[in-house]
Short mmCIF file of C-alpha atoms in Angstrom, two decimals:
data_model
loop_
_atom_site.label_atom_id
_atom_site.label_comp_id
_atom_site.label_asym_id
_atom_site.label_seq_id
_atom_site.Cartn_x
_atom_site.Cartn_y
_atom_site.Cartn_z
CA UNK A 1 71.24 124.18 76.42
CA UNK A 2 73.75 121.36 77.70
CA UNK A 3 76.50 120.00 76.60
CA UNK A 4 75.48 116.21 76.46
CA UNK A 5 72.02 114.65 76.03
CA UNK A 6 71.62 111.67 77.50
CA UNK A 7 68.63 109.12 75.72
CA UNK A 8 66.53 106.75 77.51
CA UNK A 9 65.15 104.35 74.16
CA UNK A 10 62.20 102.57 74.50
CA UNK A 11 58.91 104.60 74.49
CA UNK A 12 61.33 107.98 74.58
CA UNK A 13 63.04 107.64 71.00
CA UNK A 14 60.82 104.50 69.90
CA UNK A 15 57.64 103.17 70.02
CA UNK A 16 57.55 99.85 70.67
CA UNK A 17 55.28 96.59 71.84
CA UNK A 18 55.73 93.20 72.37
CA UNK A 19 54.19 90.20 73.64
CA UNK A 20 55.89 87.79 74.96
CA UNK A 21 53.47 86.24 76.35
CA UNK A 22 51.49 84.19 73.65
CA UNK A 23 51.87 80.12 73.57
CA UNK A 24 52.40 80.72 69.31
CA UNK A 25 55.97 82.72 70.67
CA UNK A 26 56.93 79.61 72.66
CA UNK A 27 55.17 76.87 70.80
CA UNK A 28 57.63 78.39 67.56
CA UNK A 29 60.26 78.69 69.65
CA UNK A 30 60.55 75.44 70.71
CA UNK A 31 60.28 73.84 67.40
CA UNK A 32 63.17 76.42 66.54
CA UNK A 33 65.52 74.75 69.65
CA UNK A 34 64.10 71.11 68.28
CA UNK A 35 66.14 71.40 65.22
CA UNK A 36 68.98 72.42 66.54
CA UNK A 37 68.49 69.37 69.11
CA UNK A 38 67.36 71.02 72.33
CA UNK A 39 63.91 69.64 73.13
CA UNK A 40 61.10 71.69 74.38
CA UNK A 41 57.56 72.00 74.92
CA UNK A 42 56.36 75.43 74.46
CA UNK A 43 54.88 76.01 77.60
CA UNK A 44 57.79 74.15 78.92
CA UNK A 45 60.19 76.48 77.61
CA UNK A 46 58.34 79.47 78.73
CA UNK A 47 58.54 78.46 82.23
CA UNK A 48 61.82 77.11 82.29
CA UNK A 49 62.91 80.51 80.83
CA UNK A 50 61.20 82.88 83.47
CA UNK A 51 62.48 80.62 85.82
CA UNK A 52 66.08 80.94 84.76
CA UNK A 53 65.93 85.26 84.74
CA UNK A 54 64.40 85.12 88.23
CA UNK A 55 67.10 82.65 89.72
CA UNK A 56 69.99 85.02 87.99
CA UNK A 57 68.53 88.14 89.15
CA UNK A 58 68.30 86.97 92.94
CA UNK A 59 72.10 85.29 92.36
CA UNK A 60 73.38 89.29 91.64
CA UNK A 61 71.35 90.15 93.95
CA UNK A 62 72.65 88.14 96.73
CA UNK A 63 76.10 88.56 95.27
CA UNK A 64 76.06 92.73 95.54
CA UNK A 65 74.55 92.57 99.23
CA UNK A 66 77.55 90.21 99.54
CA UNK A 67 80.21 92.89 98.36
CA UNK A 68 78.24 95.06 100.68
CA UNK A 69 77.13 97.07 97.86
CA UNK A 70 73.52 98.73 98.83
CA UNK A 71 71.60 98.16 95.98
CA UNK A 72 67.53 97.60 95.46
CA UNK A 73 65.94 94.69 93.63
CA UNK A 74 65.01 97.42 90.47
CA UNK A 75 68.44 98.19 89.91
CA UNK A 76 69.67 94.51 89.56
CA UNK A 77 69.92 93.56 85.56
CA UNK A 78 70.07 90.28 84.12
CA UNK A 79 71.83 89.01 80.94
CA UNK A 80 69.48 87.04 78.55
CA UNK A 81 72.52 85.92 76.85
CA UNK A 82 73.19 83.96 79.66
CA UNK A 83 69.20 82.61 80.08
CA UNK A 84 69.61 81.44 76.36
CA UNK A 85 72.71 79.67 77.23
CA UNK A 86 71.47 77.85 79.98
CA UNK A 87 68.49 76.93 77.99
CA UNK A 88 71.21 74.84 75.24
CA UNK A 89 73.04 73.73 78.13
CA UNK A 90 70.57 72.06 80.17
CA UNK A 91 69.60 69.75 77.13
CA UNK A 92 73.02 68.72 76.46
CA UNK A 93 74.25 71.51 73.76
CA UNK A 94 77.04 74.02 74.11
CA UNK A 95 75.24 77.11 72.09
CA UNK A 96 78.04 79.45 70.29
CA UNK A 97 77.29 83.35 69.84
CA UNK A 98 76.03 82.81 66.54
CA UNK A 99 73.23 80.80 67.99
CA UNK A 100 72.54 83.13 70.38
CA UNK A 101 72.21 85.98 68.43
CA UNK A 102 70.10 83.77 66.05
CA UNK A 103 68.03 83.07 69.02
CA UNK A 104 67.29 86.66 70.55
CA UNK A 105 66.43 87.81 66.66
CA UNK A 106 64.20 85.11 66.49
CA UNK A 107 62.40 85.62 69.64
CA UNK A 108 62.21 89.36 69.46
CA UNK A 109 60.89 89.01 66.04
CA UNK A 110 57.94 86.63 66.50
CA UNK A 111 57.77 88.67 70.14
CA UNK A 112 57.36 91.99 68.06
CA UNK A 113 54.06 93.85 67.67
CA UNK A 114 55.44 97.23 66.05
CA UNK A 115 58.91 98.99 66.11
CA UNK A 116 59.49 102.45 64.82
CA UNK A 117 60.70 105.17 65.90
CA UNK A 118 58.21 108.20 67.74
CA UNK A 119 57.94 111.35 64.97
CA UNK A 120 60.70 113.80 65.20
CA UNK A 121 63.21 111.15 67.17
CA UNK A 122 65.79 111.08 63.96
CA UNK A 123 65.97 115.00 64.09
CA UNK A 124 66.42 115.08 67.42
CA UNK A 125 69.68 113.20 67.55
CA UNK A 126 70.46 114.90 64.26
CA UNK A 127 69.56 118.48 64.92
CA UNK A 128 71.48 117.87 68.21
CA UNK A 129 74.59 116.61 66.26
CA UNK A 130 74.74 119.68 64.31
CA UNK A 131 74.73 121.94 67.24
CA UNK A 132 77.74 120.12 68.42
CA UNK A 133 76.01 118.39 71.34
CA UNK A 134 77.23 115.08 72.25
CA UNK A 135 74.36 112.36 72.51
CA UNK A 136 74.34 109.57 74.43
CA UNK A 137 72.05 106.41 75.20
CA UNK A 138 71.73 104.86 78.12
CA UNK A 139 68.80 102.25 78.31
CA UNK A 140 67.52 99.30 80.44
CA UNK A 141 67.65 96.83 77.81
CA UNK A 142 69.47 94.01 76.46
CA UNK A 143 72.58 93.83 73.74
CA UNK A 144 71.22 90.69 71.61
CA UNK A 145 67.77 92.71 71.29
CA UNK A 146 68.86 96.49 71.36
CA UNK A 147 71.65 97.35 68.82
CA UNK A 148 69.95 95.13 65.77
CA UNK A 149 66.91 97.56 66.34
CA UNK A 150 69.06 100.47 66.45
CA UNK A 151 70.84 99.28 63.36
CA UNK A 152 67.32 98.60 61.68
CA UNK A 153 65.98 102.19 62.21
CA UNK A 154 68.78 103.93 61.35
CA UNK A 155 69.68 105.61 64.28
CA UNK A 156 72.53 103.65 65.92
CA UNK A 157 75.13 105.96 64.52
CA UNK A 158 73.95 108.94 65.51
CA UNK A 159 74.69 108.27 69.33
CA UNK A 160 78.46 109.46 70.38
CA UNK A 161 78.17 106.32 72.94
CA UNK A 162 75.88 103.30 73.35
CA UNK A 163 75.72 101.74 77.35
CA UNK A 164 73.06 99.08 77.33
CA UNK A 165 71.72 98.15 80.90
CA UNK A 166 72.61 94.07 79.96
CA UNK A 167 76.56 95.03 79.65
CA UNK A 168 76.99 96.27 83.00
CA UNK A 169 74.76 94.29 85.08
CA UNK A 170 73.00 97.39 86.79
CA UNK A 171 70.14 99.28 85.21
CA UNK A 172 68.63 102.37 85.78
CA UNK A 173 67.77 104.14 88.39
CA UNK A 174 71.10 102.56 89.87
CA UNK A 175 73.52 105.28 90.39
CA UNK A 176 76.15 102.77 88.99
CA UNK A 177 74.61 102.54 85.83
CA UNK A 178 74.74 106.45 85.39
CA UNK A 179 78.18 106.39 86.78
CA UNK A 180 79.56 104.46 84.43
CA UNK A 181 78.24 106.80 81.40
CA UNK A 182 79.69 109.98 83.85
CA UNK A 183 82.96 108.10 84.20
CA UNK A 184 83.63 106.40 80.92
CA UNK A 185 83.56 109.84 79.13
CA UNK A 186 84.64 111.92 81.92
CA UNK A 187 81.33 113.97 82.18
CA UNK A 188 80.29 116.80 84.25
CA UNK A 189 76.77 115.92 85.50
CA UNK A 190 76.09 119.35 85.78
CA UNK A 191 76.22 119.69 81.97
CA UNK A 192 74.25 116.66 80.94
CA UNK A 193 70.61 116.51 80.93
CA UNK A 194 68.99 112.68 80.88
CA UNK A 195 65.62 112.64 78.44
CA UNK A 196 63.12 109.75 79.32
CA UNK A 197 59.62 109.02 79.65
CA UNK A 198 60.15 106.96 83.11
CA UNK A 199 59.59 108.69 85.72
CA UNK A 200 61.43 106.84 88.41
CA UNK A 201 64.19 105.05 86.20
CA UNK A 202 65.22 108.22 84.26
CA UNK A 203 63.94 111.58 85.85
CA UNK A 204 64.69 110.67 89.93
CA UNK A 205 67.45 108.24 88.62
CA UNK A 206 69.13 111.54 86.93
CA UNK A 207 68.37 113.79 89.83
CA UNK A 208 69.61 111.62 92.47
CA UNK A 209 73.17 111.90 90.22
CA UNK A 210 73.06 115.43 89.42
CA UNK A 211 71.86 115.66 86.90
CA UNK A 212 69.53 117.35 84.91
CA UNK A 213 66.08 115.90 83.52
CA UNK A 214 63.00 115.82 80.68
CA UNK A 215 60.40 113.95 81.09
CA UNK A 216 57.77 112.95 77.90
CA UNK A 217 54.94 110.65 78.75
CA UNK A 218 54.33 107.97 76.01
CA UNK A 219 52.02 104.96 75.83
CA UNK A 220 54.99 103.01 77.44
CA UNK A 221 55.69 105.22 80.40
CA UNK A 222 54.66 103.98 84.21
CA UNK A 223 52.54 105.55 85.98
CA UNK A 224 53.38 108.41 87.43
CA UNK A 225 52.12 108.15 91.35
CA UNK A 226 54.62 110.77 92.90
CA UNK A 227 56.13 114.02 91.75
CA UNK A 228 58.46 114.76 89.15
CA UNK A 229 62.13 115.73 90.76
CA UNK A 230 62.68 119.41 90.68
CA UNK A 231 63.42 121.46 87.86
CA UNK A 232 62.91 118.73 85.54
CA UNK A 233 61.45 119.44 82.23
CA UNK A 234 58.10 117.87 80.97
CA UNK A 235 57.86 117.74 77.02
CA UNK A 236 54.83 117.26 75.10
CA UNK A 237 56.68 115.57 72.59
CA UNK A 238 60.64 114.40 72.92
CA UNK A 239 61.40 116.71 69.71
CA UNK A 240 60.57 120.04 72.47
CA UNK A 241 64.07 118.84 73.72
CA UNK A 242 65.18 121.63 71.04
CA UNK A 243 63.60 124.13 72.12
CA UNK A 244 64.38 126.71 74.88
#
């Protein structure tokens, strides 16, 4: 066994689905924004919004390749705090983190199809706990959206360390992202092991650090259209993480 486990989140530890595509999402959402005097049409809104997380995804972009830093496109992360922000902004109000906040649980919420977490995820982390492991989560997410749902299914505090792919502005399978788990708690890759049901993002995105891997193919995986890296692990289920 290792010493740390390191948790991918969505479709590894929870089962989740969302569409955020329906005009009732941004038809509701604009009437939310109306009230608080930020005028929308829904379909205007939508656009304006994927229009806002392309243009900030190609500005980090641009800005990394500036600092030199070799980076690809997938490992670029935007900040939807920032994309709600800009929303406010461009119609004249200056949102405060309250409103923000309000606004992420709103959209996720009407955005939500189910959330719970896969069978045998809470005793996982717990099980793990009690062997003295140190757990970890490291997922391609965002704040606003992630640690309310982690809060809501009860599972939040069993994680030694939380590092949300929105915070750092990298996202797996961007060796900086893993780095700054390795660094910020002074971790020997070769006792970690990542567990995720991406391929790419978390099995090759653990190799290429040294580290370890399990792989567990859910309903929300990729497709898998090249090999797994070697020696990593493939689980039926992510509660075989226990086992030997």
């Amino acid at each position: 066994m290792y010493d740390n486990y390191i948790f991918d989140l969505y479709g590894t530890l929870v089962d989740i689905h969302t569409n955020e595509s329906k005009a009732s999402l941004w038809k509701y959402m604009a009437g939310y924004m109306a009230l608080q005097g930020a005028s929308y049409t829904g379909p205007e809104l939508k656009k304006r919004y994927r229009a806002l997380i392309d243009a900030q995804r190609l500005e980090r972009y641009d800005k990394c390749r500036t600092q030199s830093l070799k980076l690809m496109p997938d490992e670029i992360e935007v900040d939807l705090s920032q994309v709600f922000s800009c929303l406010y902004s461009e119609k004249g109000i200056t949102p405060s983190p309250q409103m923000l906040a309000d606004w992420a649980l709103m959209y996720r919420t009407l955005s939500l199809q189910h959330l719970r977490l896969f069978e045998g995820a809470e005793a996982l982390l717990s099980g793990l706990r009690r062997l003295g492991k140190r757990v970890y989560l490291l997922s391609n997410a965002q704040r606003l959206f992630t640690e309310p749902e982690l809060r809501h299914l009860g599972i939040y505090d069993l994680f030694d360390d939380v590092l949300i792919s929105s915070d750092f502005g990298f996202m797996k399978p961007s060796p900086r992202f893993y780095g700054a788990l390795l660094k910020k708690h002074q971790l020997d890759p070769k006792a970690c092991v990542m567990i995720g049901n991406d391929w790419q993002a978390d099995a090759w995105g653990a190799y290429n650090c040294g580290l370890a891997s399990m792989y567990v193919h859910t309903a929300q995986s990729p497709e898998v259209t090249g090999q797994l890296p070697p020696g990593c692990r493939r689980l039926n289920t992510v509660l075989d993480a226990l086992s030997s």
